GROMACS .gro file of C-alpha atoms in nm:
model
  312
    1UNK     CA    1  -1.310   6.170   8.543
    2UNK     CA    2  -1.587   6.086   8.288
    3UNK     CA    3  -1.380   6.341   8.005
    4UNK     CA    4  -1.081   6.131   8.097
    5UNK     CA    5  -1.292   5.795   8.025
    6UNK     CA    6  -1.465   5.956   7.725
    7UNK     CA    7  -1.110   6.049   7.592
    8UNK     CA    8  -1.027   5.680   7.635
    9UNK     CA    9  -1.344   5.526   7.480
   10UNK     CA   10  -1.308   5.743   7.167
   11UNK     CA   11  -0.933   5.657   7.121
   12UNK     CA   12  -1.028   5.266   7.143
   13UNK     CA   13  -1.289   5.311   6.894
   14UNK     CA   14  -1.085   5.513   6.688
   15UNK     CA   15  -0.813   5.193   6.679
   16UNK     CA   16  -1.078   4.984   6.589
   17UNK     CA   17  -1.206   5.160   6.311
   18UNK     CA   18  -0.856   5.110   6.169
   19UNK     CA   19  -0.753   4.783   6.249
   20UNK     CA   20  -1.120   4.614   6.183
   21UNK     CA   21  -1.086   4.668   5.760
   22UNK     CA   22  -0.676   4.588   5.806
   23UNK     CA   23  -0.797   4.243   5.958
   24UNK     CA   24  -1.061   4.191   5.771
   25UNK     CA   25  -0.890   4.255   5.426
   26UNK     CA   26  -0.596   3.993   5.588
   27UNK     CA   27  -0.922   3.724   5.626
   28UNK     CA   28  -1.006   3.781   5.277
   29UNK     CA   29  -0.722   3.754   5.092
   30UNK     CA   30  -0.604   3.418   5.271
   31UNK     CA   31  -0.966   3.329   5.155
   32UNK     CA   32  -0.893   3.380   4.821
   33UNK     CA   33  -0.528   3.224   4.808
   34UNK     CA   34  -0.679   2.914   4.935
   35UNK     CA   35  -1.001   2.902   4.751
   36UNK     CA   36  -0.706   2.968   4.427
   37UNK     CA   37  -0.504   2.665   4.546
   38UNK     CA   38  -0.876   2.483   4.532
   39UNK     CA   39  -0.982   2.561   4.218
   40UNK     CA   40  -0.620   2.465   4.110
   41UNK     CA   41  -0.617   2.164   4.267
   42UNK     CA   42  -0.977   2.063   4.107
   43UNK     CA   43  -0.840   2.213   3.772
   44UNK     CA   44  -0.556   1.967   3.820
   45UNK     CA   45  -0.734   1.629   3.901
   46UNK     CA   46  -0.954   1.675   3.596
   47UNK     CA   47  -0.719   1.702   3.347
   48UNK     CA   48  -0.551   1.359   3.487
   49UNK     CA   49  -0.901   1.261   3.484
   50UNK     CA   50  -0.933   1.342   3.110
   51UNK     CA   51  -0.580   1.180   3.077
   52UNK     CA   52  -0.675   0.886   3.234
   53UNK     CA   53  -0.995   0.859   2.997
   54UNK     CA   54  -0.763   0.943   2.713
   55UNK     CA   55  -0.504   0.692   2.749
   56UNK     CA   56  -0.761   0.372   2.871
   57UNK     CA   57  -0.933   0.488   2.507
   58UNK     CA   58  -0.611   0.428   2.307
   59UNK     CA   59  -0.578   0.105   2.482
   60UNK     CA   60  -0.906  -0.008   2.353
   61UNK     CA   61  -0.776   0.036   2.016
   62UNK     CA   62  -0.701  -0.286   1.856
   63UNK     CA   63  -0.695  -0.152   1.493
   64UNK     CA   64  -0.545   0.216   1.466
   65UNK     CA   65  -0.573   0.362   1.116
   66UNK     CA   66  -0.244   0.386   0.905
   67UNK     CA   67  -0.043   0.652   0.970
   68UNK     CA   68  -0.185   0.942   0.817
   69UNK     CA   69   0.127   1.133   0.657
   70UNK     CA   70   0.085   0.887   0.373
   71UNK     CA   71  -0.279   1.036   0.277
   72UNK     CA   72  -0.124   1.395   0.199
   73UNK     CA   73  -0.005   1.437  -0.136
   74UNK     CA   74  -0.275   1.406  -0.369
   75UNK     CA   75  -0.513   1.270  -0.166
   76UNK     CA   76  -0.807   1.474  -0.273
   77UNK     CA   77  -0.686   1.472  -0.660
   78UNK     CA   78  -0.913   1.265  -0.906
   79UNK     CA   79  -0.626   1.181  -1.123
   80UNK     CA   80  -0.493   0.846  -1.105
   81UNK     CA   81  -0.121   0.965  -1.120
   82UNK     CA   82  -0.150   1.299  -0.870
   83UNK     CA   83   0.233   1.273  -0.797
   84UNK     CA   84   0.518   1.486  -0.985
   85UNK     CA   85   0.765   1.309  -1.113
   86UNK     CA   86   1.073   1.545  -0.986
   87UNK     CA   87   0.962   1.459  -0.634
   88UNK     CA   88   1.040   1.052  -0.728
   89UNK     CA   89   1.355   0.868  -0.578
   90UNK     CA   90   1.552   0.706  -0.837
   91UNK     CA   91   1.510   0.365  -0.590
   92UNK     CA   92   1.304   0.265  -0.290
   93UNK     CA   93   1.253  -0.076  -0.112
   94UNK     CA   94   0.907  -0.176  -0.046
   95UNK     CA   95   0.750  -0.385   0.196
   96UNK     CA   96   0.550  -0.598   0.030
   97UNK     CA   97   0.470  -0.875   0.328
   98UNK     CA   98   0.112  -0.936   0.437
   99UNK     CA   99  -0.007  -0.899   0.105
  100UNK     CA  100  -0.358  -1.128  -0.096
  101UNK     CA  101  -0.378  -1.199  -0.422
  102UNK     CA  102  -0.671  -0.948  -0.525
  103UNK     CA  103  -0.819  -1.260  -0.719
  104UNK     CA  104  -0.671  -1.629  -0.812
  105UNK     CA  105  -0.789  -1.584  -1.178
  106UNK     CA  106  -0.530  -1.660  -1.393
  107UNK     CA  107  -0.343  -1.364  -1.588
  108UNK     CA  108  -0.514  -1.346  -1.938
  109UNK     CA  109  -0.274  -0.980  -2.037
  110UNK     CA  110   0.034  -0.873  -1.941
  111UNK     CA  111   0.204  -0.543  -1.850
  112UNK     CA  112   0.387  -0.359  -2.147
  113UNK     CA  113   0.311  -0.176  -2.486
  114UNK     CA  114   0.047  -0.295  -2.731
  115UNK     CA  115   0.145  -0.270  -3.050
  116UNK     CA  116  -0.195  -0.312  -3.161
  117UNK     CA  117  -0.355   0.006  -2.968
  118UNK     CA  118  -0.052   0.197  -2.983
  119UNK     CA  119  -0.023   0.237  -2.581
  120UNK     CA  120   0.145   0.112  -2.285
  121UNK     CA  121  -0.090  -0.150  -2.089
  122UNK     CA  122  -0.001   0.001  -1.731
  123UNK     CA  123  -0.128  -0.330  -1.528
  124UNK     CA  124  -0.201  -0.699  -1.582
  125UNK     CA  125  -0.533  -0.831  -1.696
  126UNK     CA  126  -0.671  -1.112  -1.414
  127UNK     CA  127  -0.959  -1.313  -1.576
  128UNK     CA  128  -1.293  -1.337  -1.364
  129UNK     CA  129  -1.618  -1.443  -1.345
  130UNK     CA  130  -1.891  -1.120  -1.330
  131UNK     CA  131  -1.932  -1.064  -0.983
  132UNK     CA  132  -1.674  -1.206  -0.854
  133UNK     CA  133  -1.515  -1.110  -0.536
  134UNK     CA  134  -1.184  -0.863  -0.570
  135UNK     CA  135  -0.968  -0.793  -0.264
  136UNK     CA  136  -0.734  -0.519  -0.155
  137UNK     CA  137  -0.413  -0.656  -0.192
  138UNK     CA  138  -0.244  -0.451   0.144
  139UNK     CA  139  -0.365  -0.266   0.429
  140UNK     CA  140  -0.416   0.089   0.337
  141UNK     CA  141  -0.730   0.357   0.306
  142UNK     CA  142  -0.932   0.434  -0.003
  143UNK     CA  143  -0.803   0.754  -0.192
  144UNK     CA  144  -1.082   0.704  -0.501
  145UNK     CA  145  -1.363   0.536  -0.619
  146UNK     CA  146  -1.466   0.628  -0.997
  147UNK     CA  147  -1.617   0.585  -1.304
  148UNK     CA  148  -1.423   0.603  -1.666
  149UNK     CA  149  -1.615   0.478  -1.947
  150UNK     CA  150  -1.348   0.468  -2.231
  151UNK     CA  151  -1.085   0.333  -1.952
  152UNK     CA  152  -1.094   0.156  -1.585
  153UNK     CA  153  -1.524   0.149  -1.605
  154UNK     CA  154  -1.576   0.153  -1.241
  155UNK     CA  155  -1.252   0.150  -1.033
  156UNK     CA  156  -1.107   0.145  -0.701
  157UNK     CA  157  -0.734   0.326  -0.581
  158UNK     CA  158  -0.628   0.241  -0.240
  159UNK     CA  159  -0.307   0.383  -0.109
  160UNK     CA  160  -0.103   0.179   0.141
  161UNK     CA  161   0.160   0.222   0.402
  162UNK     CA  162   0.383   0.056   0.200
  163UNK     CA  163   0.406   0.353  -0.008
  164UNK     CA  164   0.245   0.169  -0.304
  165UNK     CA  165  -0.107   0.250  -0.450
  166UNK     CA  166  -0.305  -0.050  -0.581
  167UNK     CA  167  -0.578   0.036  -0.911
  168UNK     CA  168  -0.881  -0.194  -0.990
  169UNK     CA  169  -1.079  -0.182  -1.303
  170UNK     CA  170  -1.354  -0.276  -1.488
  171UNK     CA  171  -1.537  -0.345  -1.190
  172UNK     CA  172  -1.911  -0.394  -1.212
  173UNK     CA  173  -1.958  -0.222  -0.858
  174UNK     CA  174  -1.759  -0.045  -0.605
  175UNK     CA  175  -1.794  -0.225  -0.239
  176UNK     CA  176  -1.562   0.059  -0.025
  177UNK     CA  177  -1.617   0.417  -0.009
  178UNK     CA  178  -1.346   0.733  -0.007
  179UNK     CA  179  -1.121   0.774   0.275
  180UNK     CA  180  -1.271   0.452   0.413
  181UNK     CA  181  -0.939   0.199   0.570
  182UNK     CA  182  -0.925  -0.106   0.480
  183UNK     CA  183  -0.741  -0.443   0.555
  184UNK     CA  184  -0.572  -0.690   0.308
  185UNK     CA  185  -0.815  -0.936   0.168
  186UNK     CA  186  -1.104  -0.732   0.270
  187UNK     CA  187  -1.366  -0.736  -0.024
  188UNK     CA  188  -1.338  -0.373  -0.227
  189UNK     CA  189  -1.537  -0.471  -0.529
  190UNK     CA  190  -1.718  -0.701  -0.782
  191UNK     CA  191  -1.558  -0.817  -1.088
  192UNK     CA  192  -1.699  -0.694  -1.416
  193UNK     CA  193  -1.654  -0.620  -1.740
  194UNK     CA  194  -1.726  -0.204  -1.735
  195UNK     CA  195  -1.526   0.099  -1.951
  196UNK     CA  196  -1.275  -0.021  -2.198
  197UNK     CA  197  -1.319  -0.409  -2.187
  198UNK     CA  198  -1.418  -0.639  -2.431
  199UNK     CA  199  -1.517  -0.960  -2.133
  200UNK     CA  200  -1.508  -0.975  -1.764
  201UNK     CA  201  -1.177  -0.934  -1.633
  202UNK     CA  202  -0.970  -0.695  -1.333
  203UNK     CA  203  -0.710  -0.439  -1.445
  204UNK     CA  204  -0.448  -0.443  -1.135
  205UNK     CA  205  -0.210  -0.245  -1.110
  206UNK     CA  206   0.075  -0.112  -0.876
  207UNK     CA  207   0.220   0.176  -0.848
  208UNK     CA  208   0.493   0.412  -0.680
  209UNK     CA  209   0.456   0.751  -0.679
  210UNK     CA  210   0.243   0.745  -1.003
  211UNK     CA  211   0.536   0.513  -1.163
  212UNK     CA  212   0.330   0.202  -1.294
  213UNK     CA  213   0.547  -0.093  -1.160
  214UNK     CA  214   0.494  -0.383  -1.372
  215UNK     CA  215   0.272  -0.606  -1.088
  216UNK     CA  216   0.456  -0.932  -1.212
  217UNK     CA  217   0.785  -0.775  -1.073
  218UNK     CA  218   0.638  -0.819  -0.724
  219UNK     CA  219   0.392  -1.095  -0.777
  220UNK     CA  220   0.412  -1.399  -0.879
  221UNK     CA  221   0.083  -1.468  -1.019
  222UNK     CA  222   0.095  -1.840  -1.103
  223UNK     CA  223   0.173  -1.961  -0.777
  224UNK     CA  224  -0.004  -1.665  -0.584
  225UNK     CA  225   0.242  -1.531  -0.378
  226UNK     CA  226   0.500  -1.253  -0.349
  227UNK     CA  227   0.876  -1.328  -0.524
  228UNK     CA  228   1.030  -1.193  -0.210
  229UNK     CA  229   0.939  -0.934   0.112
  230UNK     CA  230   1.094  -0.665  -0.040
  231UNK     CA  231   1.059  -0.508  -0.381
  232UNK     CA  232   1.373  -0.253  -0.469
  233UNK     CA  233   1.180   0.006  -0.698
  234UNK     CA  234   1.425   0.180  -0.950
  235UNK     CA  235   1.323   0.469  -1.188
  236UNK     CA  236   1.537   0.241  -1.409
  237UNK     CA  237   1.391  -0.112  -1.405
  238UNK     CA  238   1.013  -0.079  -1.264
  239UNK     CA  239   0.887  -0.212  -1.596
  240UNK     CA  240   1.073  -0.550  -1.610
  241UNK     CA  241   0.923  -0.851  -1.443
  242UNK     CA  242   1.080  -1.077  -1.225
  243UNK     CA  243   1.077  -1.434  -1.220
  244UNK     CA  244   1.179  -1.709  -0.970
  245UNK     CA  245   0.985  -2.026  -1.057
  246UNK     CA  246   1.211  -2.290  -0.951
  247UNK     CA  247   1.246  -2.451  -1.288
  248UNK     CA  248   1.424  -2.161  -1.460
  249UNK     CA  249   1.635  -2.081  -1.127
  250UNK     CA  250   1.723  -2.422  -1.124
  251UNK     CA  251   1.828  -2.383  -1.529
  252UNK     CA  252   2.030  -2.111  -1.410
  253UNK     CA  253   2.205  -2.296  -1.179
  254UNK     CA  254   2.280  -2.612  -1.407
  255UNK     CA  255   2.445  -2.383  -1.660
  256UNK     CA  256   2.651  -2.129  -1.435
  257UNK     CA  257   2.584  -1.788  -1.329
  258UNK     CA  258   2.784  -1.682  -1.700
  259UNK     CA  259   2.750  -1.987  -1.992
  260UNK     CA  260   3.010  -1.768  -2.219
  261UNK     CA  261   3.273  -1.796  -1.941
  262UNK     CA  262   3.178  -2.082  -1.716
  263UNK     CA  263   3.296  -2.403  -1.942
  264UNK     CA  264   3.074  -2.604  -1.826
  265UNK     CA  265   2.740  -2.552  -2.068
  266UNK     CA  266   2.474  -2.827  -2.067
  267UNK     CA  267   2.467  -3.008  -2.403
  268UNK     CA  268   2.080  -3.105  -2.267
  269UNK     CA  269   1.790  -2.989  -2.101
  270UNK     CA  270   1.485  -3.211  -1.893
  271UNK     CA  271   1.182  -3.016  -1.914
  272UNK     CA  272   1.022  -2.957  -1.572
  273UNK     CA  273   0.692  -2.867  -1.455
  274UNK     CA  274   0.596  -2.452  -1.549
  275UNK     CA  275   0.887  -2.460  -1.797
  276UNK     CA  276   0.786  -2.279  -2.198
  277UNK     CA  277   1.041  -2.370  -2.473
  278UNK     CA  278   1.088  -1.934  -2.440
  279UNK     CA  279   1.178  -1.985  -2.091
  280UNK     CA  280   1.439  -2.216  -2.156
  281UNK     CA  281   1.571  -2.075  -2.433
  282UNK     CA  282   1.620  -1.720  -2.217
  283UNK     CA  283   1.807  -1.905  -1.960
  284UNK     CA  284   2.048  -2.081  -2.206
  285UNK     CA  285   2.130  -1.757  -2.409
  286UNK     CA  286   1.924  -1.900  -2.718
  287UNK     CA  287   1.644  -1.792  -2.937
  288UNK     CA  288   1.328  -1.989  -2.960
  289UNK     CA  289   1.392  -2.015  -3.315
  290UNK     CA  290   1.707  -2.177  -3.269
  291UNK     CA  291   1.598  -2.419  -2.989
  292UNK     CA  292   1.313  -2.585  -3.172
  293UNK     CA  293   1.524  -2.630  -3.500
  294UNK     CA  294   1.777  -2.798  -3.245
  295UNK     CA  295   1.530  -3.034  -3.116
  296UNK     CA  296   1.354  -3.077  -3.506
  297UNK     CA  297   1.030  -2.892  -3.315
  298UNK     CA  298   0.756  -2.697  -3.528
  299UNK     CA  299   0.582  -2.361  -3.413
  300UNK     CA  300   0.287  -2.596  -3.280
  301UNK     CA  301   0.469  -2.908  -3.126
  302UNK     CA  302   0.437  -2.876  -2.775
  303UNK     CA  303   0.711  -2.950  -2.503
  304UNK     CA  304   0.642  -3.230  -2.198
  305UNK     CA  305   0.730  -3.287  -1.876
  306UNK     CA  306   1.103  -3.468  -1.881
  307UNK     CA  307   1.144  -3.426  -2.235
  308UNK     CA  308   1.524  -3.385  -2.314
  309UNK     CA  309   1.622  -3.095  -2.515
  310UNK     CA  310   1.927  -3.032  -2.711
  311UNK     CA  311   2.125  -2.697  -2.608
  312UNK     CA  312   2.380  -2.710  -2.892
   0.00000   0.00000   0.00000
């Protein structure tokens, strides 16, 4: 009876030798599946956490930076013209909205060749006072600050979204730093009269691409504004001006979009305000030449407000 009972006892223990590390390994594992789906879990809720944080962040920005594609090509180049012309569209409209007048001085040179130093003059001369305040004429970020001492003196390039970049020169100090965005009308400089100046003035220019647009095709720098929203650059006509004062679009209108085939051709002019005799004369198809010996004017006599002219 007690081998029978030993037989019994040792067969038990025997099952539970087998089936102990069975269960126990089946404890573990479900341990581990759910301390997995845990750590998952966790894993989980901090990245929405982080996303959360993230996206109450961008909300907080009032004032993003332009969009950075624009600051690739050439950014780092110290050349004022770091683009190749092959890569140039023959035309491109530009936004030229939300723009200041970089300074109200009046324009004392204008954009084209100079005969007397053999060179194109790539800008417009604005006259200033020394140290007076010059302004970034769009949004955009600063690609250079320099100094050139037989050109710009100290000068400032800013690239804007616009696709434009805007030059400054003869500054007497720089007031922005590389890479540093600004806003239009923010204050980038002081006026002065360093490099290759002969009085206090700013060189502006505007350009596309490197292509030096003439700045009096997009502003109009007597009555401080833009001519339009839009400029349409062309590889063909970036160096003309533009010009809608009302006076000469008015002349326009008086004589017919074409005086050779209209028939109806003003015998007389009235001179209005921000008229020149050239002016006139370019609207009505004359020379100067031949509109003062119409009107019995000399090189010197001046023209007045409501003065009649003779066209013919």
């Amino acid at each position: 009876m007690k081998s029978v009972k030993f037989i019994l006892g040792l067969a038990a223990a025997t099952c539970l030798a087998f089936t102990a590390p069975v269960f126990a390994q089946t404890k573990s594992r479900a341990h581990a599946d759910a301390h997995k789906q845990l750590l998952a879990s966790n894993a989980s809720a901090k990245e929405q956490i982080k996303l959360i944080d993230q996206s109450a962040f961008i909300d907080l920005i009032d004032e993003p930076e332009p969009e950075i594609d624009i600051y690739t090509e050439g950014w780092n180049s110290k050349s004022v013209n770091p683009f190749k012309p092959a890569d140039v569209p023959n035309t491109a409209i530009i936004d030229v909205t939300k723009y200041v007048m970089p300074h109200m001085g009046k324009v004392t040179s204008n954009y084209g060749y100079r005969a007397k130093f053999g060179r194109m003059h790539k800008g417009i001369d604005i006259g200033v006072k020394m140290n007076d305040t010059i302004r970034a004429a769009f949004d955009g970020k600063v690609r250079l600050t320099n100094y050139e001492a037989r050109g710009y003196g100290n000068y400032v390039i800013i690239r804007h979204p616009n696709g434009l970049e805007t030059v400054y020169g003869h500054l007497n100090k720089h007031l922005v730093k590389p890479d540093q965005v600004v806003k239009a009308g923010d204050p980038i400089g002081l006026g002065g009269n360093t490099g290759r100046s002969t009085g206090p003035h700013l060189h502006f220019e505007t350009r596309y691409m490197g292509y030096a647009i003439n700045p009096s095709a997009i502003f109009d720098f007597v009555n401080h504004t833009t001519h339009t929203d839009t400029y349409t650059f062309s590889k063909s006509t970036y160096t003309q001006p533009r010009n809608f004062a009302p006076s000469r679009e008015l002349a326009k209108a008086e004589k017919g979009a074409n005086p050779y085939t209209s028939g109806e051709e003003r015998s007389v002019y009235t001179v209005k305000k921000g008229d020149t005799l050239s002016s006139i004369a370019k609207a009505y198809g004359l020379s100067t030449t031949r509109l003062r010996n119409l009107n019995n004017l000399s090189a010197t006599d001046p023209i007045k407000i409501g003065q009649s002219l003779k066209l013919k």
